[in-house]
Short mmCIF file of N, CA and C in Angstrom, two decimals:
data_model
loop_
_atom_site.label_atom_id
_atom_site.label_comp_id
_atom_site.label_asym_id
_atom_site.label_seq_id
_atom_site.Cartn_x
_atom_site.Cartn_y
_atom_site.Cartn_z
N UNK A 1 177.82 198.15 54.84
CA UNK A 1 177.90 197.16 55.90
C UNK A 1 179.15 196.31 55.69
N UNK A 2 179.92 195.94 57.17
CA UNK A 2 180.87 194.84 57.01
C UNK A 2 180.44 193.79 57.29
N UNK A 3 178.70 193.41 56.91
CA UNK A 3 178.70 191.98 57.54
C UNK A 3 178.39 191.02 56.37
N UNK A 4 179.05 189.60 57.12
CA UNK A 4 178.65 188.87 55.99
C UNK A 4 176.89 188.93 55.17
N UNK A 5 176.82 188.23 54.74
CA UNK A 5 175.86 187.88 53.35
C UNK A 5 174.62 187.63 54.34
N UNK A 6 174.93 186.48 55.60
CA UNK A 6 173.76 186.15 56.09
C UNK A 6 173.83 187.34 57.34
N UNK A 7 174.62 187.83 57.85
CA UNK A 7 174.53 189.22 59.01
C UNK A 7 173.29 189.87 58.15
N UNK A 8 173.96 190.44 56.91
CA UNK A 8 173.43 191.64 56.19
C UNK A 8 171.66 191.09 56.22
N UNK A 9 171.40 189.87 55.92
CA UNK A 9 170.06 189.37 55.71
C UNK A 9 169.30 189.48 57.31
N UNK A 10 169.87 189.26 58.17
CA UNK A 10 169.13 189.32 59.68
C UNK A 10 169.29 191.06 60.26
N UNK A 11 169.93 191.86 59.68
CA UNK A 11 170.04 193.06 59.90
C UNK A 11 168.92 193.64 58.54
N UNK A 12 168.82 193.14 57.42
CA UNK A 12 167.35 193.95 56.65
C UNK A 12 166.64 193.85 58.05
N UNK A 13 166.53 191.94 57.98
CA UNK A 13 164.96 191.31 58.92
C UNK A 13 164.52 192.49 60.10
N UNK A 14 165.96 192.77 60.83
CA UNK A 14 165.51 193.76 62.27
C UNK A 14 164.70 194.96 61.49
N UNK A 15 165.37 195.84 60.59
CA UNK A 15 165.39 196.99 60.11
C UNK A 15 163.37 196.86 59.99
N UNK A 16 163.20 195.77 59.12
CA UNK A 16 161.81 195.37 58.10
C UNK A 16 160.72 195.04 59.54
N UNK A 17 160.95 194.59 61.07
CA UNK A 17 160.44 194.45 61.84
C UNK A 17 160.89 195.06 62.51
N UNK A 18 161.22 196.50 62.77
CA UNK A 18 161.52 197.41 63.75
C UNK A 18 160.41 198.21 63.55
N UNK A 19 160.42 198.82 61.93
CA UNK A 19 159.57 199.75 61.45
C UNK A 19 158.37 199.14 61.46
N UNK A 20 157.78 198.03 61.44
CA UNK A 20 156.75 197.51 60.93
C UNK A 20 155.95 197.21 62.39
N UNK A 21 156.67 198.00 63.80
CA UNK A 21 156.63 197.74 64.87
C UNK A 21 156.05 195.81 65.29
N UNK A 22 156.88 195.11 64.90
CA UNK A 22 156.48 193.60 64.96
C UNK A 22 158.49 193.33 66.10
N UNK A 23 158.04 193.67 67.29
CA UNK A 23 159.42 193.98 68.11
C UNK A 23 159.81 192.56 68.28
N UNK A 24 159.03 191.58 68.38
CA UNK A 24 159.00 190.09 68.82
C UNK A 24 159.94 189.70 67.72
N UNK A 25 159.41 190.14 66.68
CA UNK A 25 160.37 189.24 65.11
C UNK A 25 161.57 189.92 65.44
N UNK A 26 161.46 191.65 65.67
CA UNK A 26 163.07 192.12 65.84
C UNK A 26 164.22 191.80 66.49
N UNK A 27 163.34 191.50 67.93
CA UNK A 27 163.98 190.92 69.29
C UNK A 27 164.86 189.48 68.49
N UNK A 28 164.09 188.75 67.93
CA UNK A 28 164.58 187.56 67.22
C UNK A 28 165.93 187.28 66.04
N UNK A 29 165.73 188.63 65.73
CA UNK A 29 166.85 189.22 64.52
C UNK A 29 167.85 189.31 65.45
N UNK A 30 167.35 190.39 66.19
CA UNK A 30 168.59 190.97 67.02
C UNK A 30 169.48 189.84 67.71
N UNK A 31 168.67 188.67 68.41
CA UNK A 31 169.79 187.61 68.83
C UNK A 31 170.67 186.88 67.50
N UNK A 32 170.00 186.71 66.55
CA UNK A 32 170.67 186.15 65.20
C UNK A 32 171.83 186.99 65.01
N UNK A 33 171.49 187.97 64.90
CA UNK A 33 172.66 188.53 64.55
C UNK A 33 174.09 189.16 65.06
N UNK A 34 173.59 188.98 66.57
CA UNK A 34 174.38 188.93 67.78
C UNK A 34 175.58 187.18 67.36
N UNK A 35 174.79 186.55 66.87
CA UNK A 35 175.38 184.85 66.27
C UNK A 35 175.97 185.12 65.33
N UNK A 36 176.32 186.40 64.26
CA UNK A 36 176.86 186.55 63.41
C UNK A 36 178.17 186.86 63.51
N UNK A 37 179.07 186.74 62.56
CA UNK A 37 180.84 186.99 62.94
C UNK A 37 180.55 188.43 61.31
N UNK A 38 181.27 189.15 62.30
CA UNK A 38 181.24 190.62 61.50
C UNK A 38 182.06 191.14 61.59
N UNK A 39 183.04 192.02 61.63
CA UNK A 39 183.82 192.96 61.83
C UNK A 39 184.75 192.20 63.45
N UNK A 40 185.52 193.10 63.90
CA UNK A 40 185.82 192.49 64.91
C UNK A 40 184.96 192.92 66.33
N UNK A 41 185.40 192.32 67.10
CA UNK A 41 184.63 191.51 68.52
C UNK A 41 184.18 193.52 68.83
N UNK A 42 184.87 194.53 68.74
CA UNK A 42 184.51 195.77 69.58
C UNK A 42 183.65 196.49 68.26
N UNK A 43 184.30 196.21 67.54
CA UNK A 43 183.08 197.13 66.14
C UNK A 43 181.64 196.36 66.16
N UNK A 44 181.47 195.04 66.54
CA UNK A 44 180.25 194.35 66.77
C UNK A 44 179.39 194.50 67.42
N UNK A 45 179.88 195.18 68.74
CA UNK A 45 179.58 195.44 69.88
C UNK A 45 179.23 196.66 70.04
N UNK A 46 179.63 197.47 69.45
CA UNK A 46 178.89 198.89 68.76
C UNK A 46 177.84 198.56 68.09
N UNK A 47 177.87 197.52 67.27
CA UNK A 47 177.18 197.83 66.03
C UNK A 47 175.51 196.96 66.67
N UNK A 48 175.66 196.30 67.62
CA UNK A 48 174.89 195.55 68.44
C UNK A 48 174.12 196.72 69.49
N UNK A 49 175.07 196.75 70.12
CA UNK A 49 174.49 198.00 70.67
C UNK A 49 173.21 199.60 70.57
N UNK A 50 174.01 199.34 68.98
CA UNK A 50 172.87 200.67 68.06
C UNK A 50 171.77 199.79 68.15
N UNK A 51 171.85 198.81 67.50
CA UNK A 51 170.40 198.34 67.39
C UNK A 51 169.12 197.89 68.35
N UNK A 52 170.18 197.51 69.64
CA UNK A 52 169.79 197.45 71.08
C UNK A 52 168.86 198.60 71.34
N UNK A 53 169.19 199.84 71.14
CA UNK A 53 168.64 201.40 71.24
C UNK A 53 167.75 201.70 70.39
N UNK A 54 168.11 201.68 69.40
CA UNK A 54 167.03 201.40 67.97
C UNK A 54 165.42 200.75 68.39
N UNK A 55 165.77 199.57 68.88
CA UNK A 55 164.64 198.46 69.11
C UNK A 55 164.17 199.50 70.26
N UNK A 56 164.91 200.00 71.37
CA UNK A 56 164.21 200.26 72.77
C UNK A 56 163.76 201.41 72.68
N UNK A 57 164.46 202.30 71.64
CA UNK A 57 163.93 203.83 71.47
C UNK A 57 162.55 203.88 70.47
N UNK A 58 162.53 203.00 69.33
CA UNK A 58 161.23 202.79 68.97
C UNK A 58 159.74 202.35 69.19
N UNK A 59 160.67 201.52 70.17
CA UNK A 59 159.36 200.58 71.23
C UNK A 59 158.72 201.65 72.34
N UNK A 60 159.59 202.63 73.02
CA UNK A 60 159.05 203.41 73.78
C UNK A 60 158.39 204.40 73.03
N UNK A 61 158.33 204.65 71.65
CA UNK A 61 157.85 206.37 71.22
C UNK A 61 158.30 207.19 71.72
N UNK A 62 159.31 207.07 72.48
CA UNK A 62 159.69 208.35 73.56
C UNK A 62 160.06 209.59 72.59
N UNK A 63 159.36 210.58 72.26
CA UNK A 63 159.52 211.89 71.72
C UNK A 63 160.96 212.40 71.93
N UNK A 64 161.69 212.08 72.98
CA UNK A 64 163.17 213.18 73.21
C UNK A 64 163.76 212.23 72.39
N UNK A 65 163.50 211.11 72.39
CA UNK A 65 164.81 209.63 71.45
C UNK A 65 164.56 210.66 69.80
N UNK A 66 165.64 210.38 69.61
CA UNK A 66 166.41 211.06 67.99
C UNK A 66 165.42 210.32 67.40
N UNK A 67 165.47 209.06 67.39
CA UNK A 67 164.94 208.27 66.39
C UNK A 67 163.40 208.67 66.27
N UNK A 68 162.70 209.02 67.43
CA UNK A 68 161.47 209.22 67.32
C UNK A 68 161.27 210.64 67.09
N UNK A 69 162.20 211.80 67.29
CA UNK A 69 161.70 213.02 66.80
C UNK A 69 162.70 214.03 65.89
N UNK A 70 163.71 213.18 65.14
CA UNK A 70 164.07 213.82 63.79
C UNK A 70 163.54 213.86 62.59
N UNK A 71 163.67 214.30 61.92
CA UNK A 71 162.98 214.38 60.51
C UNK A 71 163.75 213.50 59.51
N UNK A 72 162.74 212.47 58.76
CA UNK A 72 163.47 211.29 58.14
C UNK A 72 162.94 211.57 56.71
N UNK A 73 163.17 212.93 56.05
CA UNK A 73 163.07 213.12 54.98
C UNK A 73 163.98 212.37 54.54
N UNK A 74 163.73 212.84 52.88
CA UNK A 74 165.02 212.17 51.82
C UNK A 74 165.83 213.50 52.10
N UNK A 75 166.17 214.28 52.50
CA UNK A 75 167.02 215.74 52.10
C UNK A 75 167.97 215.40 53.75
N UNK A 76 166.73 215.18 54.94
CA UNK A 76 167.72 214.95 56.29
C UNK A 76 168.53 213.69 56.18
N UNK A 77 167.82 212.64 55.73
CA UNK A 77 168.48 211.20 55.51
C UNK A 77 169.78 210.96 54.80
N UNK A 78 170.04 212.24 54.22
CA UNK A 78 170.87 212.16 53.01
C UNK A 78 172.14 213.01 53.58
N UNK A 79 171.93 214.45 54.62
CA UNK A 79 172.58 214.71 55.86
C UNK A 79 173.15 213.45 56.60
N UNK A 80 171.93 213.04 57.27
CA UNK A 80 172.93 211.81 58.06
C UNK A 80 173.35 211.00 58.00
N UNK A 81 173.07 210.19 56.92
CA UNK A 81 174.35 209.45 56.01
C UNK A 81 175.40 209.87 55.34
N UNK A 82 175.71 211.19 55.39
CA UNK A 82 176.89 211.55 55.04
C UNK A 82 177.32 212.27 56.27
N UNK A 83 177.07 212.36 57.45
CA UNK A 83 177.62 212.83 59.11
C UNK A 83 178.07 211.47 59.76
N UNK A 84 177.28 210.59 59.60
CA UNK A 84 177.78 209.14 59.60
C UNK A 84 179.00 208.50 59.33
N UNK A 85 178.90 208.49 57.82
CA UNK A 85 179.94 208.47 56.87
C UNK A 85 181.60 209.04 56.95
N UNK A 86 181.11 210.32 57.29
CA UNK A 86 182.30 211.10 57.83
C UNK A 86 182.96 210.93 59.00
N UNK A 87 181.78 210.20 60.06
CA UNK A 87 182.45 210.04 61.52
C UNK A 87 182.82 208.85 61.09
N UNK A 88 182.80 207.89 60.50
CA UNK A 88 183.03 206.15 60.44
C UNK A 88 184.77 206.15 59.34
N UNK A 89 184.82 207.39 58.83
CA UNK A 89 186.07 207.45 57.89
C UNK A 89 186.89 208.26 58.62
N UNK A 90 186.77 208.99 59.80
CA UNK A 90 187.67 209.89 60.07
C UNK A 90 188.95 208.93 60.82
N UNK A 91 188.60 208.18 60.72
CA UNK A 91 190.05 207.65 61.27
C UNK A 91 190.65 207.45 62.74
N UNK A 92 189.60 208.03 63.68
CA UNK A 92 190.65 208.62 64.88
C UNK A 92 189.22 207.94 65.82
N UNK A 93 188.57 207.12 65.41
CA UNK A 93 187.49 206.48 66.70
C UNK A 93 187.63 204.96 66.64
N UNK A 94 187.39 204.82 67.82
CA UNK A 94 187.13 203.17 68.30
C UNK A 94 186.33 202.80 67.99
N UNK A 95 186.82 201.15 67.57
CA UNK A 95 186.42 200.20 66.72
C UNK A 95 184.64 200.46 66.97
N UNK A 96 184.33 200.59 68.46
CA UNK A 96 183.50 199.96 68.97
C UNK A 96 182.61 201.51 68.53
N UNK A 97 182.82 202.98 68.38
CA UNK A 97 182.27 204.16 68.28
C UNK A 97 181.64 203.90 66.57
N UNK A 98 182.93 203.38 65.82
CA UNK A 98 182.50 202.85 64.29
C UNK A 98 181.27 201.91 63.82
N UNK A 99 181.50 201.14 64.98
CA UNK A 99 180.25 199.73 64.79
C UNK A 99 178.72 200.57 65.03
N UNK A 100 178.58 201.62 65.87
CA UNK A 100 177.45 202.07 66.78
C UNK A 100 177.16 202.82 65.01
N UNK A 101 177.91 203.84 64.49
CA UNK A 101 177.49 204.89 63.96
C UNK A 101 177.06 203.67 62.47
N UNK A 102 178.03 202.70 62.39
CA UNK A 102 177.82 202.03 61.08
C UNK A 102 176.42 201.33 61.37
N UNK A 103 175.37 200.59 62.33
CA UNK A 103 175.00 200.41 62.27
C UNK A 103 173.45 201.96 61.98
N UNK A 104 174.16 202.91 62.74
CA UNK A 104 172.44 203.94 62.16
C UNK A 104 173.22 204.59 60.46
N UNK A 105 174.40 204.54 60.17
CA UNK A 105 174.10 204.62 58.87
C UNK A 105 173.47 203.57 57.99
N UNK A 106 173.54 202.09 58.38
CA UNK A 106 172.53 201.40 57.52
C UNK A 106 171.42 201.71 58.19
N UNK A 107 171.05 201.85 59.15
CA UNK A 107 169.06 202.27 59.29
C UNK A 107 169.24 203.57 58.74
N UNK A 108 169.65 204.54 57.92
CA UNK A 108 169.42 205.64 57.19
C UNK A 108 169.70 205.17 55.69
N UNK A 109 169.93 204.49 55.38
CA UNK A 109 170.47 203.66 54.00
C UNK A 109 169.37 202.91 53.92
N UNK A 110 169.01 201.61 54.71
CA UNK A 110 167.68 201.32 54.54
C UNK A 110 166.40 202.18 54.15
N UNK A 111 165.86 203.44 55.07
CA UNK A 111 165.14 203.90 54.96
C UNK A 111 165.27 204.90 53.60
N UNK A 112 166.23 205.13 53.07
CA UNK A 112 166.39 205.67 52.00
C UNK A 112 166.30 204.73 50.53
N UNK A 113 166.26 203.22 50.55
CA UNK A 113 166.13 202.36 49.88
C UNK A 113 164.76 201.70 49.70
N UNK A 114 163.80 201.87 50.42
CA UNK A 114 163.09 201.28 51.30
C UNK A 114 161.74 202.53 51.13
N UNK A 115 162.37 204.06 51.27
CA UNK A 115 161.30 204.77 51.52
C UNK A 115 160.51 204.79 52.45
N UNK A 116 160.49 203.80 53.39
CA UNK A 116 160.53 204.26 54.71
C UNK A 116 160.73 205.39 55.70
N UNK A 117 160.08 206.05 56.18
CA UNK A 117 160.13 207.71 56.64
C UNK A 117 159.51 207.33 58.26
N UNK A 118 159.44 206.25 58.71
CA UNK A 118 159.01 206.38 60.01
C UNK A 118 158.59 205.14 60.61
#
């Protein structure tokens, strides 16, 4: 993560009330951290964005959303933090494409810290 100390703390909070389906506390993160100064104004806005989807794709269960029907082993988790990784270092994407992917590599970093699988 590029966010400060207190970003990084309201981005666990979403992560810890996304999964814990408690959307009210998330919804609450999510404006906090919208208040946070992070990266610049278009990587933020990515990175805001993911979590925007995150919150709405979990809240629906919708089966076609990634989030609700990939496999969140330790072996896939460990895939998409390094597909992540690779898209966020390649050099050749906007600020704002970096912020989106950096934010689901920390929800795959979390859940790999966390043990969290769903």
């Amino acid at each position: 993560m590029v966010a400060s100390k207190a970003a990084r703390d309201e981005i666990v909070t979403f992560f810890e009330n996304l999964f814990t389906r408690r959307f009210s506390e998330a919804e609450k993160a999510l404006e906090a951290i919208k208040e946070k100064r992070f990266g610049n104004t278009e990587f933020k806005e990515g990175y805001v964005k993911a979590l925007e989807g995150l919150l709405l794709s979990y809240r629906s269960g919708d089966d076609r959303d990634f989030l609700n029907r990939a496999p969140f082993d330790t072996k896939s988790m460990e895939r998409y933090k390094r597909e992540f990784k690779a898209f966020i270092k390649d050099g050749i994407h906007a600020p704002f494409d970096i912020g989106y992917f950096m934010a689901w590599s920390d929800l795959v970093q979390y859940r790999l810290d966390t043990g969290k699988r769903g």
